[in-house]
């Protein structure tokens, strides 16, 4: 069977796991190309109108994939950790397969991968998926082990400072961003559809506008401009990894001369330790974002924090307010909130990124002038 | 202890009774209005849903009136409503207001009890059963009065007479301080309402109202939807949710509410098998049962960016296509104008009534065309913004 996995939402968190698992069960995995304008437009057309842009893109990918595959695999993430109180993910992730099921142009067969750690262990959802895929339990077990290993490797790459899409490229060995160096490759693992995908992806506007941008730069956490400015970007992996949705924000920040850190680079333990100091939050992913943002505000080398969110994101509207009101004032960091929707323009995001870095530079210069004038080496940035 | 709580429809009547019989003073600000919303908007996050903004404005009004304790419900849900109290109180404290915040939830019962004990003295728990009794009694009375008024509005002879009566009795109810008085008021409201001459029109159109709790129940937020439907459009509107349900459900004071909730969850399972934290089960089961319960159409009201209701919206078209029931989605945000809502209601109700006339054989030849799918005409124009659609098309 050819099984499609839409390149949106939780793709950027669990794709290596799902791909290895499904392939281990003896099926072929096909993904949609990186979001392009046509996919986004299609998603906007067929989805309800006031949902967040990432879900719209998700529907665009479902629509793109539905004809070329035998089945569509959609993860359902109900809870991803166990705590003394109830934990959830965003309702849209909980109900993603339902939304697809009642989608007017639904795929021929819908497979679900349920992750509800609160009630059943991680492997339970995999076993259910394996049954749906028709794999024997021993084979599924092998696939599961390989998939966990692959997922661990992906998380290691993320912690090494790669952004989700960069890490996915690295793992697949195939370049899959529409913009890196004029290549028209297909999606990783997308053997049958790569031709169509490449053609479709290549026509996207992002590819053209980024043709001379110098390609991707790996390892943002390494700090490749010593003494320069450092900007921390906090956002969901599906926004950080999708260059059409975030309108290349990271690229524009880097081009303006800043080193970019992202919240995906934090390890689970580090986030957990920080989150325990913060108020309880029932959304696990947002709890991680809040912890990451809080860590960034306390880091010495970070000059500014950018919070990336999409319009209508329910959890973020609360979490960002908590962050702005509770953590930001104590850290003394510059802060920018970038709200994305399907009308966001690349030039708008670029202007804001450049202005933000300029402002940081000005602030830095002013501070340097002040400390030089005072003659005292107080040294504190905050 | 001067306790304030946000408005939600007529919930202030039982809540005031509860707080006052516990021995505290209840601060009830004026009913939310445009000014309240404007105050809330100034400080609320941009894309929090409308209930957040209105209740924030309400809290500001209450603080102006001298409240020193703000109470709000909180919880660990997937819907963001569980965090409203915390974020609102954070914003208010940031603005420089000083108050004691009481967040009532399943997770912190002990903490809340301790706060009440320290604020009101150790006798507070002795007074609790009595307070709950009057709370329940008043909530039931409000619920019955609202239900009778919804029935009477489309049948009233003089425009607005039902509401005049309802408001008079609600004020009396608010002032009542014994169970007997409440029961008497309940009876005399019923008698007075039913003794009036009624417009003997048969076959009043019946509409099922589903959607987000606060939008359904707070008249200032939904452009007075219930009253408008009843008095202006002469429609009997039945919301699936009520203040009574919401107030008494979590307290286990009425087992019928729990049973109804379980049933709704069971009905919803084929569509949304997992709990999303909002009222999605009431919405879906309300629409599923609407045809059987003899409703002519469904109105789905929700605030902009509401997460559970938006997920329901992806499911609803396929349900209404199957049950062949016209449905209208009404989205409310701070820019919603009553005129826009009225126009949409008018168009929708025209369609619903025409369809009903056709189905009962009132119309001749055109009937065949229209009986098929009445809302096809309305849906034809709206691809991107489907305000009224019963087909599965997008």
XYZ file of C-alpha atoms in Angstrom:
776
model
C 0.000 0.000 0.000
C 1.063 3.538 -0.612
C 0.492 5.462 2.566
C 0.452 9.224 2.531
C 1.538 11.382 5.436
C 0.614 15.059 5.048
C 3.527 17.403 5.571
C 1.863 19.569 8.175
C 1.176 19.832 11.902
C 2.695 16.831 13.667
C 4.698 15.771 10.651
C 7.452 17.966 12.004
C 7.494 16.090 15.287
C 6.884 12.465 14.475
C 7.602 11.934 10.796
C 10.823 9.891 11.199
C 9.046 7.610 13.637
C 5.993 7.115 11.475
C 7.948 6.661 8.284
C 10.219 3.992 9.748
C 7.326 2.250 11.409
C 5.138 2.123 8.340
C 8.025 1.061 6.138
C 8.949 -1.578 8.675
C 5.425 -2.912 8.375
C 6.012 -3.326 4.678
C 4.319 -0.344 3.122
C 5.479 2.562 1.081
C 5.385 6.075 2.528
C 4.558 9.090 0.429
C 4.607 12.648 1.679
C 3.343 15.821 0.168
C 5.886 18.439 -0.917
C 6.679 21.396 1.340
C 3.727 23.745 1.520
C 3.449 25.948 -1.519
C 0.973 28.648 -2.286
C -1.311 26.342 -4.188
C -1.528 23.867 -1.338
C -2.203 26.625 1.149
C -4.834 28.155 -1.072
C -6.544 24.826 -1.524
C -6.496 24.259 2.205
C -7.919 27.694 2.879
C -10.702 27.026 0.436
C -11.851 23.752 1.846
C -11.308 24.265 5.557
C -13.458 26.231 7.992
C -12.504 29.862 7.936
C -11.440 30.838 11.440
C -9.121 27.976 12.246
C -5.365 28.505 12.442
C -3.283 28.638 9.283
C -1.378 25.445 10.114
C -4.622 23.458 10.044
C -5.541 25.055 6.738
C -2.187 24.022 5.320
C -2.810 20.543 6.712
C -6.046 20.315 4.753
C -4.229 21.508 1.658
C -1.758 18.652 2.058
C -4.539 16.148 2.602
C -6.180 17.390 -0.551
C -2.902 17.134 -2.434
C -2.238 13.587 -1.315
C -5.671 12.063 -1.484
C -5.621 10.944 -5.122
C -2.149 9.459 -5.290
C -2.262 7.212 -2.242
C -4.117 4.128 -1.037
C -4.408 5.358 2.504
C -3.699 8.455 4.506
C -2.045 8.300 7.893
C -3.026 11.036 10.317
C -1.642 11.094 13.857
C -4.088 11.738 16.659
C -2.225 13.175 19.612
C -4.490 13.212 22.622
C -1.933 13.391 25.397
C 1.794 12.961 25.162
C 2.783 12.843 28.802
C 1.511 11.544 32.075
C 1.060 13.865 35.016
C -0.940 14.210 38.176
C -3.414 16.447 36.328
C -4.972 15.923 32.909
C -2.782 16.748 29.969
C -3.794 17.376 26.401
C -2.486 18.679 23.166
C -4.329 21.294 21.148
C -7.944 20.198 20.361
C -7.128 20.450 16.671
C -4.484 17.764 17.030
C -6.849 15.622 19.076
C -9.495 15.809 16.399
C -7.301 15.906 13.286
C -8.418 12.470 11.952
C -12.066 13.377 12.567
C -11.714 16.584 10.641
C -10.207 14.623 7.747
C -12.876 11.944 7.998
C -15.626 14.489 7.452
C -13.694 16.400 4.858
C -15.704 16.538 1.627
C -12.806 15.222 -0.460
C -11.656 12.530 1.859
C -8.963 9.999 1.060
C -9.848 6.400 0.195
C -8.765 5.029 3.546
C -7.865 6.808 6.721
C -5.386 5.338 9.179
C -4.988 6.725 12.651
C -1.995 6.663 14.893
C -3.328 7.393 18.361
C -1.021 8.685 21.026
C -2.812 8.903 24.346
C -0.098 8.447 26.922
C -2.461 9.408 29.717
C -4.485 6.265 29.176
C -2.384 3.832 27.143
C 1.345 3.455 26.579
C 3.027 4.669 23.453
C 3.273 1.211 21.866
C -0.473 0.617 22.151
C -1.254 3.127 19.424
C 1.500 1.599 17.294
C 0.056 -1.863 17.752
C -3.339 -0.617 16.655
C -1.764 0.984 13.627
C 0.120 -2.215 12.836
C -3.135 -4.162 12.949
C -4.653 -1.698 10.535
C -1.599 -2.073 8.326
C -1.887 -5.850 8.435
C 1.542 -6.466 9.967
C 2.288 -9.394 12.253
C 3.075 -8.410 15.869
C 6.699 -9.585 15.692
C 7.269 -7.562 12.583
C 5.538 -4.610 14.150
C 7.798 -4.937 17.171
C 10.888 -4.823 14.975
C 9.479 -1.816 13.153
C 8.638 -0.148 16.426
C 12.167 -0.549 17.740
C 13.683 0.773 14.555
C 11.242 3.652 14.575
C 12.055 4.617 18.157
C 15.728 4.603 17.218
C 15.081 6.775 14.213
C 12.999 9.173 16.280
C 15.800 9.410 18.823
C 18.227 10.245 16.030
C 15.870 12.958 14.782
C 15.574 14.450 18.248
C 19.335 14.386 18.560
C 19.644 16.330 15.347
C 17.090 18.840 16.591
C 19.002 19.242 19.807
C 22.115 19.770 17.771
C 20.516 23.015 16.634
C 18.838 22.090 13.397
C 15.392 23.332 12.602
C 12.766 20.635 11.991
C 12.893 20.816 8.205
C 16.686 20.914 8.214
C 16.851 17.874 10.450
C 14.430 16.022 8.208
C 16.577 16.858 5.210
C 19.634 15.677 7.011
C 18.019 12.396 7.928
C 16.615 11.654 4.532
C 19.819 12.666 2.841
C 17.614 14.441 0.352
C 17.142 18.121 0.258
C 13.475 18.851 0.626
C 13.137 22.536 1.247
C 11.929 24.278 -1.848
C 14.718 26.766 -1.693
C 18.048 25.186 -1.105
C 20.086 25.781 -4.157
C 17.620 25.447 -6.991
C 17.063 21.709 -6.634
C 13.770 20.229 -7.614
C 13.868 17.082 -5.578
C 10.866 15.270 -4.317
C 9.931 14.679 -0.741
C 11.932 12.177 1.254
C 10.689 8.729 0.556
C 8.195 9.982 -1.954
C 9.368 7.813 -4.779
C 6.265 7.671 -6.901
C 5.119 11.184 -6.520
C 8.389 12.992 -6.501
C 8.079 14.123 -10.079
C 4.762 15.768 -9.587
C 5.776 17.060 -6.208
C 8.951 18.624 -7.497
C 7.148 20.306 -10.335
C 4.532 21.625 -8.015
C 6.948 22.662 -5.332
C 9.309 24.266 -7.799
C 6.676 26.630 -8.990
C 6.183 27.996 -5.494
C 7.075 31.588 -4.920
C 9.406 30.830 -2.075
C 11.797 28.978 -4.317
C 12.281 31.893 -6.643
C 12.596 34.515 -3.980
C 15.166 32.495 -2.132
C 17.239 31.458 -5.127
C 20.099 33.788 -4.314
C 19.763 33.642 -0.585
C 22.827 31.574 -0.017
C 21.092 28.348 0.769
C 20.588 26.885 4.168
C 22.943 27.261 7.008
C 23.070 24.433 9.451
C 23.636 24.482 13.158
C 22.247 27.833 14.187
C 23.004 27.025 17.817
C 26.717 26.928 17.188
C 26.820 30.692 17.139
C 28.569 31.260 13.856
C 28.879 34.996 14.294
C 30.768 35.446 17.539
C 30.104 38.735 19.191
C 27.059 39.246 17.044
C 23.452 39.307 18.026
C 21.481 36.263 19.021
C 17.767 35.988 18.479
C 15.736 33.162 19.977
C 12.691 32.030 18.074
C 9.928 30.269 19.960
C 7.159 28.566 18.069
C 5.523 25.288 17.233
C 7.668 22.970 15.115
C 5.038 23.048 12.378
C 5.502 26.796 12.067
C 9.272 26.747 12.447
C 9.634 23.971 9.926
C 7.263 25.255 7.294
C 9.000 28.017 5.406
C 5.913 29.088 3.556
C 3.910 29.508 6.724
C 6.624 31.366 8.602
C 7.506 33.334 5.476
C 11.182 32.522 5.886
C 11.394 34.422 9.116
C 14.464 32.499 10.240
C 16.259 33.175 7.004
C 15.544 36.885 7.228
C 16.743 37.009 10.800
C 19.943 35.236 9.806
C 20.424 37.461 6.821
C 20.124 40.524 8.978
C 23.157 39.226 10.822
C 21.694 37.509 13.843
C 22.374 34.019 15.087
C 19.097 32.243 15.472
C 18.284 29.810 18.244
C 15.083 27.835 18.194
C 13.111 26.153 20.947
C 13.368 22.805 19.162
C 16.988 22.611 20.291
C 16.099 22.042 23.941
C 16.156 18.558 25.333
C 13.131 17.118 27.061
C 14.754 17.027 30.513
C 15.878 20.611 30.348
C 12.371 21.740 29.421
C 10.828 19.552 32.068
C 13.039 21.011 34.756
C 12.129 24.528 33.727
C 8.429 23.762 33.292
C 8.202 22.472 36.831
C 9.042 25.955 38.046
C 6.241 27.451 35.984
C 2.501 27.314 36.636
C 0.734 24.123 35.570
C -0.565 24.026 32.051
C -2.660 21.256 30.567
C -1.320 21.595 27.017
C 1.961 19.719 26.886
C 3.356 21.358 23.779
C 2.546 24.853 24.958
C 4.017 24.027 28.325
C 7.234 23.194 26.502
C 7.064 26.426 24.531
C 6.578 28.414 27.695
C 9.496 26.645 29.343
C 11.684 27.272 26.300
C 10.710 30.932 26.216
C 11.447 31.214 29.897
C 14.850 29.581 29.446
C 15.667 31.974 26.640
C 14.789 35.023 28.700
C 17.278 33.898 31.303
C 20.075 33.075 28.906
C 22.919 35.517 28.881
C 23.675 35.442 25.171
C 20.118 35.903 23.931
C 19.362 39.472 22.915
C 15.810 39.153 21.751
C 12.985 36.661 21.723
C 10.616 36.197 18.799
C 7.386 34.370 19.508
C 6.005 32.819 16.375
C 2.343 31.973 16.384
C -0.553 31.662 14.004
C -3.705 33.697 14.140
C -6.466 31.941 16.004
C -4.145 29.574 17.836
C -6.114 28.961 21.017
C -3.427 27.785 23.413
C -0.928 30.369 22.197
C -3.293 33.257 22.866
C -3.173 32.293 26.549
C 0.436 31.168 26.758
C 1.787 34.232 25.046
C -0.069 36.443 27.487
C 1.421 34.488 30.390
C 4.854 34.841 28.855
C 4.511 38.532 28.143
C 3.144 39.381 31.555
C 5.137 37.068 33.807
C 8.485 36.179 32.311
C 9.357 38.949 29.955
C 9.566 41.876 32.387
C 12.106 40.108 34.567
C 14.392 39.076 31.718
C 14.889 42.474 30.108
C 14.961 40.950 26.632
C 13.565 42.541 23.531
C 10.444 40.769 22.350
C 8.616 40.482 19.073
C 5.405 38.664 18.444
C 4.898 37.451 14.889
C 1.364 36.348 14.111
C 1.014 34.427 10.891
C -2.022 33.722 8.816
C -2.726 32.922 5.204
C -2.549 36.610 4.295
C 0.901 37.141 5.747
C 3.335 38.402 3.171
C 6.980 37.568 2.973
C 7.943 41.211 2.611
C 6.046 42.072 5.770
C 7.814 39.427 7.794
C 11.140 40.419 6.276
C 10.647 44.048 7.208
C 9.796 43.103 10.746
C 12.758 40.756 11.079
C 15.158 43.379 9.791
C 13.681 46.077 11.965
C 13.913 43.840 15.001
C 17.567 43.044 14.440
C 18.323 46.697 13.717
C 16.642 47.647 16.923
C 18.689 45.077 18.827
C 21.854 46.389 17.264
C 20.962 49.937 18.191
C 20.216 48.862 21.724
C 23.507 47.035 21.920
C 25.420 50.039 20.650
C 23.669 52.323 23.067
C 24.419 50.013 25.932
C 28.054 49.723 24.909
C 28.280 53.505 24.722
C 26.733 53.864 28.132
C 28.986 51.359 29.801
C 32.011 52.907 28.133
C 30.880 56.334 29.319
C 30.337 55.142 32.844
C 33.674 53.419 32.801
C 32.417 50.735 35.124
C 32.375 47.185 33.903
C 29.021 46.179 35.239
C 28.836 43.720 32.409
C 25.220 42.707 32.897
C 23.122 42.679 29.818
C 19.834 42.767 31.636
C -15.122 39.535 51.623
C -16.709 41.262 48.657
C -16.876 38.584 45.991
C -17.458 39.282 42.318
C -17.972 36.817 39.490
C -18.425 37.414 35.774
C -21.881 37.642 34.278
C -23.328 34.846 32.225
C -26.948 35.317 31.310
C -29.013 35.178 34.464
C -26.481 33.149 36.407
C -25.903 36.107 38.690
C -29.189 35.412 40.500
C -28.345 31.963 41.918
C -24.688 32.929 42.346
C -25.559 35.997 44.334
C -27.822 33.874 46.535
C -25.030 31.358 47.055
C -22.424 33.937 47.959
C -24.716 35.895 50.249
C -25.983 32.895 52.123
C -22.381 31.864 52.716
C -21.998 35.154 54.525
C -20.028 37.162 52.003
C -21.086 40.185 50.043
C -21.720 39.710 46.324
C -20.668 42.479 43.960
C -22.653 42.260 40.764
C -21.560 44.746 38.117
C -23.972 46.038 35.486
C -24.953 43.696 32.677
C -22.220 43.527 30.028
C -22.669 46.081 27.270
C -20.649 47.699 24.502
C -18.666 49.663 27.057
C -17.761 46.503 28.972
C -16.543 44.853 25.820
C -14.481 47.902 24.927
C -12.798 47.851 28.332
C -12.048 44.161 27.984
C -10.712 44.542 24.464
C -8.121 47.058 25.576
C -6.290 44.549 27.713
C -7.192 41.134 26.322
C -4.952 39.163 23.963
C -5.926 39.774 20.379
C -7.247 36.392 19.375
C -8.612 35.119 22.614
C -12.264 34.373 22.086
C -15.003 36.863 22.803
C -16.067 35.466 26.201
C -12.577 36.209 27.491
C -12.839 39.842 26.465
C -16.322 40.358 27.859
C -15.589 38.705 31.179
C -12.370 40.684 31.510
C -14.353 43.899 31.050
C -16.834 42.552 33.567
C -14.092 41.970 36.118
C -12.879 45.539 35.623
C -16.415 46.798 36.242
C -16.647 44.684 39.367
C -13.338 46.027 40.689
C -14.649 49.551 40.136
C -17.581 48.675 42.324
C -15.316 47.721 45.151
C -14.914 43.977 44.818
C -11.939 42.606 46.723
C -12.215 38.980 45.628
C -12.701 37.749 42.083
C -14.019 34.250 41.557
C -13.672 32.322 38.338
C -13.829 28.726 37.251
C -10.627 27.062 36.143
C -9.555 23.606 35.140
C -7.193 21.438 33.201
C -9.075 21.103 29.952
C -8.105 21.039 26.318
C -10.273 24.116 25.771
C -8.551 27.306 26.794
C -11.465 28.336 29.001
C -9.722 26.454 31.802
C -6.983 29.087 31.807
C -9.202 32.149 31.548
C -9.345 32.873 35.233
C -5.620 32.641 35.663
C -4.743 34.828 32.680
C -7.447 37.389 33.435
C -6.359 37.766 37.008
C -2.765 38.045 35.854
C -3.751 40.859 33.496
C -5.768 42.634 36.169
C -2.930 42.430 38.677
C -0.591 43.710 36.017
C -2.888 46.691 35.591
C -2.365 47.501 39.240
C -5.609 46.247 40.741
C -5.402 44.593 44.084
C -7.699 41.723 44.823
C -7.783 38.176 46.018
C -8.192 35.670 43.225
C -10.272 32.562 43.821
C -9.959 30.022 41.030
C -12.467 27.270 41.546
C -11.615 23.954 39.987
C -11.511 20.244 40.577
C -7.772 20.417 41.163
C -7.825 22.941 43.978
C -10.952 22.320 46.055
C -8.968 22.369 49.269
C -7.320 25.648 48.452
C -10.659 27.311 47.674
C -12.194 25.937 50.855
C -9.275 27.313 52.855
C -9.720 30.741 51.266
C -13.391 30.816 52.164
C -12.694 29.644 55.671
C -10.112 32.325 56.275
C -12.274 35.004 54.641
C -15.627 34.151 56.194
C -14.836 32.397 59.427
C -15.192 28.745 60.366
C -19.006 28.814 60.198
C -18.928 28.906 56.436
C -19.128 25.131 56.006
C -22.115 24.911 58.326
C -23.933 27.356 56.103
C -22.944 25.512 52.945
C -25.885 23.047 52.660
C -28.412 25.835 53.095
C -26.586 28.006 50.592
C -26.510 25.188 48.049
C -30.212 24.582 48.556
C -31.188 28.150 47.739
C -28.641 28.203 44.928
C -30.178 25.140 43.344
C -33.703 26.389 43.892
C -33.009 29.764 42.324
C -31.125 28.206 39.424
C -34.082 25.927 38.739
C -36.495 28.839 38.982
C -34.453 30.934 36.544
C -34.265 27.985 34.209
C -38.007 27.445 34.244
C -38.780 31.120 33.772
C -36.440 31.318 30.803
C -37.960 28.192 29.309
C -41.503 29.512 29.680
C -40.484 32.863 28.224
C -38.937 31.149 25.211
C -42.182 29.335 24.655
C -44.333 32.427 25.169
C -42.367 34.980 23.118
C -43.459 33.843 19.642
C -47.039 33.589 20.887
C -47.319 36.919 22.683
C -49.930 39.384 21.474
C -48.068 42.518 22.387
C -44.434 42.804 21.356
C -42.143 42.675 24.339
C -44.791 41.887 26.940
C -43.226 38.527 27.832
C -39.873 40.109 28.450
C -41.360 42.862 30.559
C -42.932 40.183 32.725
C -39.771 38.076 32.768
C -37.553 40.951 33.845
C -39.979 41.965 36.566
C -39.972 38.454 37.952
C -36.231 38.021 37.643
C -35.770 41.130 39.751
C -38.202 39.774 42.315
C -36.389 36.459 42.266
C -33.076 38.178 42.823
C -34.505 39.770 45.932
C -36.177 36.632 47.276
C -34.408 35.165 50.299
C -36.246 31.995 51.213
C -36.982 28.781 49.397
C -40.694 29.303 49.865
C -40.615 32.739 48.347
C -38.735 31.387 45.337
C -41.290 28.642 44.847
C -44.143 31.111 45.101
C -42.538 33.400 42.543
C -42.049 30.478 40.230
C -45.717 29.569 40.453
C -47.050 33.070 40.070
C -44.836 33.716 37.047
C -46.214 30.634 35.395
C -49.801 31.594 36.218
C -49.426 35.154 35.062
C -47.716 34.167 31.834
C -50.267 31.544 30.920
C -53.237 33.642 31.871
C -52.432 36.255 29.243
C -54.189 36.004 25.895
C -51.934 34.249 23.418
C -51.669 34.704 19.730
C -53.273 31.479 18.634
C -51.050 30.849 15.654
C -50.295 27.150 15.260
C -47.187 25.713 13.857
C -44.627 28.117 15.248
C -41.238 27.404 13.667
C -38.957 25.642 16.095
C -35.233 26.173 15.935
C -32.525 24.297 17.772
C -29.720 26.490 19.071
C -26.354 24.844 19.538
C -22.875 26.176 20.046
C -20.544 27.628 22.578
C -21.938 28.034 26.062
C -21.204 31.661 26.760
C -22.268 32.888 23.356
C -25.553 31.024 23.654
C -26.347 32.256 27.122
C -25.078 35.804 27.329
C -27.483 38.134 25.525
C -25.033 41.028 25.321
C -22.668 38.881 23.311
C -25.025 37.195 20.884
C -26.904 40.394 19.945
C -29.805 39.193 22.101
C -30.294 36.203 19.863
C -32.920 34.406 21.935
C -35.108 37.445 22.424
C -34.715 38.483 18.814
C -35.671 35.061 17.551
C -38.683 34.880 19.807
C -40.172 38.346 19.697
C -39.049 39.653 16.320
C -38.970 36.504 14.210
C -41.667 34.587 16.066
C -39.590 31.482 16.394
C -39.414 29.100 19.297
C -35.700 28.759 19.961
C -34.376 25.970 22.148
C -30.749 26.145 23.226
C -29.147 22.835 24.122
C -27.343 24.431 27.021
C -28.643 26.362 29.958
C -27.238 28.244 32.882
C -28.815 25.653 35.156
C -26.906 22.856 33.465
C -23.661 24.701 33.614
C -23.960 25.750 37.234
C -25.267 22.505 38.658
C -23.548 19.965 36.449
C -20.109 20.070 38.088
C -21.648 20.130 41.580
C -23.588 16.902 41.019
C -26.729 18.524 42.347
C -28.904 17.144 39.582
C -28.164 13.663 38.244
C -30.266 14.297 35.121
C -27.588 16.664 33.872
C -24.923 13.991 34.196
C -27.079 11.414 32.456
C -27.804 13.816 29.669
C -24.112 14.581 29.354
C -23.169 10.903 29.140
C -25.824 10.340 26.543
C -24.565 13.272 24.500
C -21.014 11.929 24.654
C -22.220 8.553 23.483
C -24.127 10.108 20.608
C -21.073 12.129 19.621
C -18.623 9.255 19.699
C -18.990 8.238 16.044
C -18.144 11.800 15.065
C -15.697 13.009 17.671
C -14.481 10.089 19.775
C -12.236 12.138 22.045
C -13.111 14.859 24.514
C -12.095 18.293 23.287
C -12.877 20.194 26.451
C -15.734 22.343 25.210
C -19.394 21.749 24.496
C -18.741 19.819 21.307
C -20.768 16.830 22.502
C -23.817 18.992 23.164
C -23.449 20.634 19.767
C -23.171 17.404 17.822
C -25.831 15.511 19.756
C -28.123 18.541 19.597
C -27.902 18.553 15.816
C -28.267 14.789 15.565
C -31.439 14.812 17.633
C -32.944 17.962 16.188
C -34.929 16.284 13.439
C -36.392 13.659 15.727
C -37.345 16.301 18.251
C -39.299 18.156 15.629
C -37.076 21.131 14.943
C -37.168 22.893 11.604
C -33.605 24.119 11.574
C -30.420 24.497 13.553
C -28.492 27.625 14.406
C -24.902 27.136 15.472
C -23.486 30.107 17.366
C -19.837 30.334 18.329
C -17.191 32.963 19.004
C -14.433 33.578 16.491
C -11.446 31.203 16.894
C -13.310 28.919 19.321
C -11.396 25.640 19.080
C -14.003 22.965 19.897
C -16.751 24.643 17.904
C -14.494 25.084 14.907
C -13.833 21.378 14.918
C -17.570 20.804 15.149
C -17.977 23.013 12.127
C -15.909 20.639 10.021
C -18.215 17.805 11.075
C -21.597 19.537 10.989
C -22.042 19.817 7.190
C -21.923 16.048 6.784
C -24.448 15.555 9.593
C -26.916 18.122 8.308
C -26.531 16.742 4.798
C -27.637 13.372 6.095
C -30.399 14.523 8.396
C -31.493 17.066 5.747
C -31.845 19.863 8.217
C -31.019 23.460 7.297
C -28.310 24.952 9.429
C -26.913 28.421 9.930
C -23.541 29.175 11.456
C -23.288 32.466 13.314
C -19.841 33.640 14.278
C -19.589 36.314 16.924
C -16.709 38.628 17.588
C -16.317 42.200 18.707
C -17.170 43.486 15.241
C -20.418 41.581 14.869
C -23.280 43.979 14.316
C -26.903 43.270 15.209
C -27.977 44.303 11.718
C -25.773 41.669 10.112
C -27.070 38.977 12.428
C -30.632 40.046 11.787
C -30.247 39.908 8.014
C -28.813 36.438 8.160
C -31.494 35.236 10.530
C -34.159 36.683 8.309
C -32.831 34.957 5.206
C -32.356 31.688 7.030
C -35.799 31.713 8.579
C -37.367 32.531 5.228
C -35.765 29.417 3.831
C -36.756 27.308 6.801
C -40.362 28.444 6.629
C -40.595 27.958 2.890
C -39.236 24.509 3.233
C -41.723 23.688 5.911
C -44.580 25.038 3.840
C -43.467 22.852 0.955
C -43.135 19.803 3.113
C -46.593 20.257 4.529
C -47.926 20.661 0.992
C -48.605 24.371 1.038
C -46.779 25.172 -2.194
C -47.353 23.900 -5.677
C -45.008 23.298 -8.572
C -41.876 24.973 -7.347
C -42.005 22.653 -4.416
C -40.155 19.837 -6.088
C -37.150 21.942 -6.844
C -36.889 23.487 -3.463
C -37.763 20.552 -1.314
C -34.592 18.803 -2.366
C -32.199 21.033 -0.643
C -33.453 24.336 0.527
C -30.157 25.710 1.591
C -28.605 24.927 -1.769
C -29.646 28.389 -2.858
C -27.952 29.950 0.095
C -24.888 27.780 -0.163
C -24.421 28.473 -3.854
C -22.989 31.911 -3.215
C -20.871 31.107 -0.200
C -17.887 28.945 -0.946
C -15.335 30.526 1.300
C -17.666 31.758 3.982
C -20.393 29.220 4.241
C -22.857 30.877 6.524
C -25.689 28.657 5.595
C -25.104 25.326 4.124
C -26.489 21.908 4.600
C -24.620 20.172 1.809
C -21.199 18.736 2.371
C -19.631 21.005 -0.232
C -17.113 23.615 0.724
